[in-house]
């Protein structure tokens, strides 16, 4: 028989993402509505190992749904990647009476959750990352806000690029994945989009495209470059030398991770956070919450971590067709 869950721990881990606060709020309030206790764990697995654990009430999550970042703070913790660190983490959970933990983060954080589950602590992962790179789910908390933030910034760069008749290379985040870049490519109407999943490193093709567009009378040339390709500044120098068109690189960086979450992120975070609590209360463990084909779902963490995903071929083709 599944053990009864009385106390639920919650932590955020890896890169922060807008909407994490909405997820924390949902976990706390759903759990309390079911008569459970909640313990907040600060600074991800690092805080777990340091026993930075405190009781959370419904008031602790008041006035946070609209705030970016995470009130629990987040961290990357090397010690927790070791068997000794994981054992210590499980013992600390038991010491604090934590029967189940909800981990809000990305793939790496889910690997940590998987290890805790193996050591007898019930765990549920909630996908929180701006990168959208978690294979088992179509949606990750933070993506919508980040992509809108990047899109607005790129619109602004485009204004000045047009005024100066320049080429602009704009680098967006995404780690090894090109989802943010692809969405900005289409939404900003970029002339070229360089994705780690697709780019063939044919810089001469970019140069030819810029020269052709100049001949056609285009006043700007926007290249969205994904972080997974990087090197935007050196690329800008080479492109300027080869085309004679003034070229600037802008790396959007961490501004993409901040800011008030969009309605979509608040909504997804609230539903996924609450669902994670419901799963724990139903005796489930080693599961990841996600969204597939518009429906809320959950899946075994081992299965989820074995999956891979890539940018959509059709969307990429359309992105190329519309940029001509
Ligand atoms: P994300 O969760 O956004 O993918 P990271 O990959 O940085 O971010 O992982 C966040 C944290 O999760 C790491 O700092 C580490 O503490 C933990 N973690 C990552 N990989 C593992 C692993 N294989 N085993 C246990 N813990 C891990
Ligand atoms: O995973 C989110 C993310 O912002 C990635 O897009 C990026 O590669 C990475 O985190 C940056 O990490 P840091 O905040 O440690 O510089």
Tab-separated table of C-alpha atoms and ligand atoms in Angstrom:
chain	number	residue	atom	x	y	z
A	1	UNK	CA	0.000	0.000	0.000
A	2	UNK	CA	1.285	3.509	-0.849
A	3	UNK	CA	2.505	5.419	2.180
A	4	UNK	CA	0.356	8.336	3.280
A	5	UNK	CA	1.771	11.731	2.447
A	6	UNK	CA	1.483	14.245	5.269
A	7	UNK	CA	4.283	16.692	4.532
A	8	UNK	CA	5.324	17.893	1.086
A	9	UNK	CA	8.632	19.614	0.341
A	10	UNK	CA	9.041	21.983	-2.583
A	11	UNK	CA	12.193	23.327	-4.223
A	12	UNK	CA	13.261	25.123	-7.393
A	13	UNK	CA	16.479	24.026	-9.105
A	14	UNK	CA	18.634	24.871	-12.126
A	15	UNK	CA	18.029	28.127	-14.039
A	16	UNK	CA	15.122	30.189	-12.742
A	17	UNK	CA	12.128	30.692	-15.035
A	18	UNK	CA	9.211	33.132	-14.933
A	19	UNK	CA	6.217	31.289	-13.509
A	20	UNK	CA	8.180	29.332	-10.910
A	21	UNK	CA	6.579	31.482	-8.206
A	22	UNK	CA	3.113	30.692	-9.539
A	23	UNK	CA	4.029	26.985	-9.353
A	24	UNK	CA	5.275	27.303	-5.754
A	25	UNK	CA	2.064	29.127	-4.809
A	26	UNK	CA	-0.032	26.379	-6.396
A	27	UNK	CA	1.895	23.629	-4.580
A	28	UNK	CA	1.512	25.337	-1.209
A	29	UNK	CA	-2.175	26.182	-1.552
A	30	UNK	CA	-3.267	22.891	-3.142
A	31	UNK	CA	-1.438	20.944	-0.429
A	32	UNK	CA	-2.922	23.033	2.380
A	33	UNK	CA	-6.388	22.698	0.851
A	34	UNK	CA	-5.918	18.918	1.172
A	35	UNK	CA	-4.854	19.159	4.805
A	36	UNK	CA	-1.142	18.598	4.148
A	37	UNK	CA	1.844	20.465	5.572
A	38	UNK	CA	4.344	22.137	3.233
A	39	UNK	CA	8.036	22.741	3.746
A	40	UNK	CA	9.903	25.113	1.475
A	41	UNK	CA	13.486	24.186	0.645
A	42	UNK	CA	15.749	27.108	-0.270
A	43	UNK	CA	18.399	27.075	-3.049
A	44	UNK	CA	17.461	23.775	-4.687
A	45	UNK	CA	19.442	20.689	-3.753
A	46	UNK	CA	22.181	22.861	-2.224
A	47	UNK	CA	19.682	24.166	0.336
A	48	UNK	CA	18.393	20.644	0.976
A	49	UNK	CA	21.905	19.514	1.883
A	50	UNK	CA	22.347	22.614	4.073
A	51	UNK	CA	18.930	21.967	5.696
A	52	UNK	CA	17.570	25.353	4.629
A	53	UNK	CA	14.049	24.104	5.223
A	54	UNK	CA	11.098	26.074	6.600
A	55	UNK	CA	7.365	25.651	7.120
A	56	UNK	CA	5.231	27.373	4.502
A	57	UNK	CA	1.767	28.781	5.035
A	58	UNK	CA	-0.687	30.130	2.515
A	59	UNK	CA	0.476	33.663	3.426
A	60	UNK	CA	4.079	32.889	2.421
A	61	UNK	CA	2.926	32.658	-1.183
A	62	UNK	CA	0.720	35.755	-1.173
A	63	UNK	CA	1.593	38.439	-3.725
A	64	UNK	CA	4.027	36.280	-5.717
A	65	UNK	CA	2.012	34.988	-8.694
A	66	UNK	CA	2.982	38.053	-10.747
A	67	UNK	CA	6.678	38.018	-9.827
A	68	UNK	CA	9.533	36.641	-11.944
A	69	UNK	CA	12.365	34.578	-10.431
A	70	UNK	CA	11.735	32.229	-7.527
A	71	UNK	CA	11.106	33.165	-3.897
A	72	UNK	CA	12.770	29.877	-2.896
A	73	UNK	CA	15.965	30.895	-4.728
A	74	UNK	CA	17.642	28.349	-6.974
A	75	UNK	CA	21.084	26.821	-7.353
A	76	UNK	CA	23.194	24.285	-9.119
A	77	UNK	CA	24.704	21.781	-6.693
A	78	UNK	CA	27.581	19.462	-7.603
A	79	UNK	CA	27.459	17.585	-4.291
A	80	UNK	CA	23.968	16.322	-5.086
A	81	UNK	CA	25.221	14.615	-8.249
A	82	UNK	CA	27.192	12.184	-6.049
A	83	UNK	CA	25.650	9.081	-4.397
A	84	UNK	CA	26.822	10.392	-0.984
A	85	UNK	CA	25.077	13.726	-1.583
A	86	UNK	CA	21.864	11.997	-2.647
A	87	UNK	CA	21.931	9.688	0.402
A	88	UNK	CA	22.438	12.711	2.652
A	89	UNK	CA	19.529	14.479	0.903
A	90	UNK	CA	17.193	11.524	1.486
A	91	UNK	CA	18.215	11.316	5.161
A	92	UNK	CA	17.566	15.042	5.611
A	93	UNK	CA	14.091	14.609	4.087
A	94	UNK	CA	13.338	11.848	6.596
A	95	UNK	CA	14.738	13.925	9.470
A	96	UNK	CA	12.386	16.798	8.573
A	97	UNK	CA	9.401	14.493	8.083
A	98	UNK	CA	9.221	15.237	4.337
A	99	UNK	CA	7.289	12.353	2.719
A	100	UNK	CA	7.332	13.711	-0.815
A	101	UNK	CA	9.170	16.421	-2.740
A	102	UNK	CA	8.072	18.511	-5.712
A	103	UNK	CA	11.047	19.575	-7.813
A	104	UNK	CA	10.459	22.514	-10.163
A	105	UNK	CA	13.246	22.660	-12.746
A	106	UNK	CA	14.680	21.140	-15.898
A	107	UNK	CA	16.115	17.775	-16.951
A	108	UNK	CA	19.094	17.989	-14.595
A	109	UNK	CA	16.832	18.675	-11.644
A	110	UNK	CA	14.649	15.701	-12.634
A	111	UNK	CA	17.725	13.448	-12.520
A	112	UNK	CA	18.145	14.539	-8.918
A	113	UNK	CA	14.461	13.799	-8.236
A	114	UNK	CA	14.887	10.354	-9.810
A	115	UNK	CA	17.743	9.605	-7.411
A	116	UNK	CA	15.706	10.712	-4.377
A	117	UNK	CA	12.807	8.526	-5.501
A	118	UNK	CA	15.205	5.572	-5.685
A	119	UNK	CA	16.114	6.273	-2.055
A	120	UNK	CA	12.504	6.105	-0.889
A	121	UNK	CA	11.436	9.761	-1.025
A	122	UNK	CA	8.389	10.234	-3.251
A	123	UNK	CA	9.163	12.796	-5.958
A	124	UNK	CA	7.294	14.644	-8.688
A	125	UNK	CA	9.000	16.897	-11.264
A	126	UNK	CA	7.370	20.039	-12.625
A	127	UNK	CA	8.973	21.334	-15.851
A	128	UNK	CA	10.365	24.826	-15.289
A	129	UNK	CA	12.831	26.158	-17.850
A	130	UNK	CA	12.777	28.891	-20.473
A	131	UNK	CA	14.516	26.523	-22.924
A	132	UNK	CA	11.488	24.266	-23.705
A	133	UNK	CA	14.010	21.440	-23.984
A	134	UNK	CA	12.299	18.801	-21.814
A	135	UNK	CA	11.402	16.046	-24.244
A	136	UNK	CA	8.377	14.530	-22.513
A	137	UNK	CA	6.360	17.740	-22.486
A	138	UNK	CA	5.204	20.188	-25.161
A	139	UNK	CA	5.357	23.017	-22.649
A	140	UNK	CA	7.763	24.189	-19.960
A	141	UNK	CA	7.024	26.958	-17.467
A	142	UNK	CA	8.864	30.149	-18.419
A	143	UNK	CA	9.108	29.618	-22.162
A	144	UNK	CA	6.202	31.870	-23.089
A	145	UNK	CA	7.439	34.792	-20.998
A	146	UNK	CA	11.030	34.397	-22.200
A	147	UNK	CA	10.098	34.228	-25.852
A	148	UNK	CA	7.876	37.307	-25.535
A	149	UNK	CA	10.663	39.180	-23.732
A	150	UNK	CA	13.133	38.246	-26.466
A	151	UNK	CA	10.649	39.125	-29.222
A	152	UNK	CA	10.064	42.609	-27.802
A	153	UNK	CA	13.802	43.213	-27.416
A	154	UNK	CA	14.447	42.091	-30.996
A	155	UNK	CA	11.736	44.457	-32.303
A	156	UNK	CA	13.649	47.275	-30.621
A	157	UNK	CA	16.984	46.230	-32.107
A	158	UNK	CA	15.293	46.067	-35.490
A	159	UNK	CA	14.254	49.757	-35.246
A	160	UNK	CA	17.825	50.912	-34.833
A	161	UNK	CA	19.095	48.345	-37.333
A	162	UNK	CA	16.728	49.756	-39.982
A	163	UNK	CA	17.661	53.370	-39.192
A	164	UNK	CA	21.365	52.637	-39.637
A	165	UNK	CA	20.815	50.173	-42.474
A	166	UNK	CA	22.779	47.583	-40.556
A	167	UNK	CA	22.871	43.851	-40.176
A	168	UNK	CA	22.105	42.732	-36.602
A	169	UNK	CA	22.982	39.383	-35.140
A	170	UNK	CA	20.894	38.798	-32.035
A	171	UNK	CA	21.782	35.908	-29.780
A	172	UNK	CA	19.027	34.307	-27.725
A	173	UNK	CA	19.234	31.722	-24.928
A	174	UNK	CA	18.203	28.085	-25.104
A	175	UNK	CA	21.292	26.138	-24.064
A	176	UNK	CA	21.645	23.377	-26.725
A	177	UNK	CA	18.108	23.846	-28.040
A	178	UNK	CA	16.780	26.229	-30.686
A	179	UNK	CA	13.167	26.682	-29.551
A	180	UNK	CA	13.457	30.306	-28.418
A	181	UNK	CA	15.437	31.131	-31.574
A	182	UNK	CA	12.893	29.475	-33.861
A	183	UNK	CA	9.934	31.222	-32.220
A	184	UNK	CA	11.708	34.579	-32.437
A	185	UNK	CA	12.724	33.839	-36.009
A	186	UNK	CA	9.097	33.503	-37.028
A	187	UNK	CA	7.627	36.092	-34.651
A	188	UNK	CA	10.208	38.769	-35.446
A	189	UNK	CA	10.324	38.018	-39.167
A	190	UNK	CA	14.084	37.504	-39.131
A	191	UNK	CA	16.016	37.149	-42.360
A	192	UNK	CA	18.074	34.219	-41.031
A	193	UNK	CA	17.666	31.906	-38.057
A	194	UNK	CA	20.580	29.810	-36.877
A	195	UNK	CA	19.535	26.803	-34.808
A	196	UNK	CA	21.899	24.224	-33.289
A	197	UNK	CA	19.601	21.520	-34.675
A	198	UNK	CA	19.754	22.858	-38.253
A	199	UNK	CA	22.670	25.212	-38.932
A	200	UNK	CA	25.220	23.876	-41.435
A	201	UNK	CA	27.846	26.558	-40.628
A	202	UNK	CA	27.775	27.782	-44.228
A	203	UNK	CA	28.610	31.418	-43.469
A	204	UNK	CA	29.046	32.191	-47.173
A	205	UNK	CA	25.320	31.481	-47.652
A	206	UNK	CA	24.558	34.109	-44.978
A	207	UNK	CA	26.873	36.598	-46.675
A	208	UNK	CA	25.210	35.987	-50.076
A	209	UNK	CA	21.768	36.418	-48.523
A	210	UNK	CA	22.721	39.760	-46.961
A	211	UNK	CA	24.150	41.042	-50.266
A	212	UNK	CA	21.082	39.902	-52.250
A	213	UNK	CA	18.721	41.546	-49.743
A	214	UNK	CA	20.674	44.811	-49.994
A	215	UNK	CA	20.253	44.707	-53.779
A	216	UNK	CA	16.517	44.223	-53.288
A	217	UNK	CA	16.485	47.350	-51.099
A	218	UNK	CA	16.061	45.799	-47.643
A	219	UNK	CA	17.225	48.282	-45.026
A	220	UNK	CA	17.938	45.838	-42.229
A	221	UNK	CA	19.022	42.247	-41.933
A	222	UNK	CA	18.169	40.417	-38.737
A	223	UNK	CA	19.959	37.183	-37.918
A	224	UNK	CA	18.704	35.319	-34.842
A	225	UNK	CA	21.512	33.192	-33.506
A	226	UNK	CA	20.835	30.522	-30.885
A	227	UNK	CA	23.117	30.352	-27.846
A	228	UNK	CA	23.965	26.758	-28.803
A	229	UNK	CA	25.838	28.176	-31.820
A	230	UNK	CA	27.081	31.318	-30.072
A	231	UNK	CA	30.146	33.359	-31.125
A	232	UNK	CA	27.894	36.200	-32.319
A	233	UNK	CA	30.530	38.933	-31.870
A	234	UNK	CA	33.181	37.227	-33.998
A	235	UNK	CA	30.517	36.247	-36.531
A	236	UNK	CA	29.499	39.920	-36.808
A	237	UNK	CA	33.090	40.961	-37.545
A	238	UNK	CA	33.478	38.335	-40.262
A	239	UNK	CA	30.125	39.189	-41.853
A	240	UNK	CA	30.888	42.920	-41.882
A	241	UNK	CA	34.272	42.238	-43.529
A	242	UNK	CA	32.725	39.958	-46.159
A	243	UNK	CA	29.658	42.068	-47.014
A	244	UNK	CA	30.752	45.636	-46.367
A	245	UNK	CA	27.479	46.031	-44.424
A	246	UNK	CA	27.913	47.435	-40.918
A	247	UNK	CA	27.098	44.552	-38.547
A	248	UNK	CA	26.475	44.518	-34.804
A	249	UNK	CA	25.996	41.659	-32.362
A	250	UNK	CA	23.566	41.834	-29.435
A	251	UNK	CA	23.518	39.073	-26.840
A	252	UNK	CA	20.208	39.279	-24.986
A	253	UNK	CA	21.412	37.164	-22.058
A	254	UNK	CA	19.737	36.887	-18.676
A	255	UNK	CA	17.107	39.555	-19.290
A	256	UNK	CA	15.266	36.691	-21.028
A	257	UNK	CA	14.917	34.854	-17.708
A	258	UNK	CA	13.406	37.702	-15.726
A	259	UNK	CA	10.157	39.622	-15.669
A	260	UNK	CA	6.544	39.120	-14.757
A	261	UNK	CA	5.186	35.831	-16.166
A	262	UNK	CA	2.612	35.901	-18.951
A	263	UNK	CA	-0.925	34.581	-18.386
A	264	UNK	CA	0.064	31.339	-20.113
A	265	UNK	CA	2.988	30.761	-17.748
A	266	UNK	CA	0.909	31.629	-14.674
A	267	UNK	CA	-1.870	29.310	-15.830
A	268	UNK	CA	0.401	26.357	-16.709
A	269	UNK	CA	2.432	26.780	-13.542
A	270	UNK	CA	-0.695	26.867	-11.381
A	271	UNK	CA	-2.232	23.780	-12.967
A	272	UNK	CA	1.013	21.791	-13.074
A	273	UNK	CA	1.979	22.729	-9.506
A	274	UNK	CA	-1.425	21.705	-8.152
A	275	UNK	CA	-1.418	18.492	-10.203
A	276	UNK	CA	1.983	17.542	-8.757
A	277	UNK	CA	0.459	17.743	-5.262
A	278	UNK	CA	-2.522	15.617	-6.352
A	279	UNK	CA	-0.159	12.970	-7.719
A	280	UNK	CA	1.815	12.818	-4.469
A	281	UNK	CA	-1.421	12.591	-2.477
A	282	UNK	CA	-2.468	9.678	-4.714
A	283	UNK	CA	0.713	7.856	-3.680
A	284	UNK	CA	2.565	8.459	-6.974
A	285	UNK	CA	6.342	8.917	-7.140
A	286	UNK	CA	9.114	9.273	-9.742
A	287	UNK	CA	6.721	11.074	-12.111
A	288	UNK	CA	7.053	14.216	-14.229
A	289	UNK	CA	4.110	16.469	-14.955
A	290	UNK	CA	3.726	17.726	-18.506
A	291	UNK	CA	1.442	18.797	-21.306
A	292	UNK	CA	0.957	16.792	-24.493
A	293	UNK	CA	-1.371	17.683	-27.340
A	294	UNK	CA	-3.030	20.249	-25.086
A	295	UNK	CA	-3.743	17.817	-22.256
A	296	UNK	CA	-2.234	17.664	-18.790
A	297	UNK	CA	-0.384	14.378	-18.228
A	298	UNK	CA	2.246	12.682	-16.098
A	299	UNK	CA	4.938	10.193	-16.966
A	300	UNK	CA	7.577	8.056	-15.302
A	301	UNK	CA	10.783	10.080	-14.824
A	302	UNK	CA	13.003	7.281	-16.207
A	303	UNK	CA	10.910	7.174	-19.378
A	304	UNK	CA	10.813	10.976	-19.595
A	305	UNK	CA	14.584	11.318	-19.292
A	306	UNK	CA	15.164	8.727	-22.015
A	307	UNK	CA	13.164	10.771	-24.535
A	308	UNK	CA	14.596	13.298	-26.991
A	309	UNK	CA	12.991	16.123	-28.922
A	310	UNK	CA	13.975	18.563	-31.594
A	311	UNK	CA	12.527	21.663	-33.239
A	312	UNK	CA	9.612	21.004	-35.544
A	313	UNK	CA	10.750	20.504	-39.173
A	314	UNK	CA	7.628	22.071	-40.657
A	315	UNK	CA	7.883	25.167	-38.452
A	316	UNK	CA	11.542	25.529	-39.426
A	317	UNK	CA	10.711	25.215	-43.123
A	318	UNK	CA	7.995	27.873	-42.783
A	319	UNK	CA	10.421	30.101	-40.919
A	320	UNK	CA	12.840	29.858	-43.877
A	321	UNK	CA	10.085	30.374	-46.480
A	322	UNK	CA	8.697	33.487	-44.761
A	323	UNK	CA	12.099	35.118	-44.379
A	324	UNK	CA	12.690	35.508	-48.128
B	1	LIG	P1	18.154	22.063	-15.083
B	1	LIG	O1	17.366	21.410	-14.007
B	1	LIG	O2	17.607	23.406	-15.458
B	1	LIG	O3	18.389	21.136	-16.254
B	1	LIG	P2	20.897	21.640	-14.229
B	1	LIG	O4	21.214	20.677	-15.327
B	1	LIG	O5	21.893	22.671	-13.885
B	1	LIG	O6	19.555	22.448	-14.479
B	1	LIG	O7	20.582	20.761	-12.924
B	1	LIG	C1	20.194	21.364	-11.722
B	1	LIG	C2	20.733	20.583	-10.553
B	1	LIG	O8	20.155	19.271	-10.552
B	1	LIG	C3	22.221	20.320	-10.556
B	1	LIG	O9	22.977	21.408	-10.062
B	1	LIG	C4	22.335	19.147	-9.619
B	1	LIG	O10	22.267	19.537	-8.268
B	1	LIG	C5	21.072	18.357	-9.963
B	1	LIG	N1	21.433	17.299	-10.917
B	1	LIG	C6	21.741	17.428	-12.227
B	1	LIG	N2	22.085	16.247	-12.778
B	1	LIG	C7	21.995	15.329	-11.764
B	1	LIG	C8	22.229	13.915	-11.683
B	1	LIG	N3	22.613	13.197	-12.731
B	1	LIG	N4	22.038	13.320	-10.487
B	1	LIG	C9	21.632	14.023	-9.419
B	1	LIG	N5	21.416	15.357	-9.434
B	1	LIG	C10	21.583	16.011	-10.583
B	2	LIG	O1	18.417	26.816	-18.778
B	2	LIG	C1	18.159	28.182	-18.783
B	2	LIG	C2	19.375	28.960	-19.255
B	2	LIG	O2	19.065	30.333	-19.220
B	2	LIG	C3	19.911	28.552	-20.618
B	2	LIG	O3	19.162	29.105	-21.663
B	2	LIG	C4	21.319	29.034	-20.529
B	2	LIG	O4	22.168	28.256	-21.357
B	2	LIG	C5	21.676	28.837	-19.090
B	2	LIG	O5	20.468	28.733	-18.364
B	2	LIG	C6	22.521	29.944	-18.501
B	2	LIG	O6	22.879	29.594	-17.219
B	2	LIG	P1	23.502	30.615	-16.178
B	2	LIG	O7	22.384	31.361	-15.552
B	2	LIG	O8	24.215	29.736	-15.207
B	2	LIG	O9	24.415	31.542	-16.921
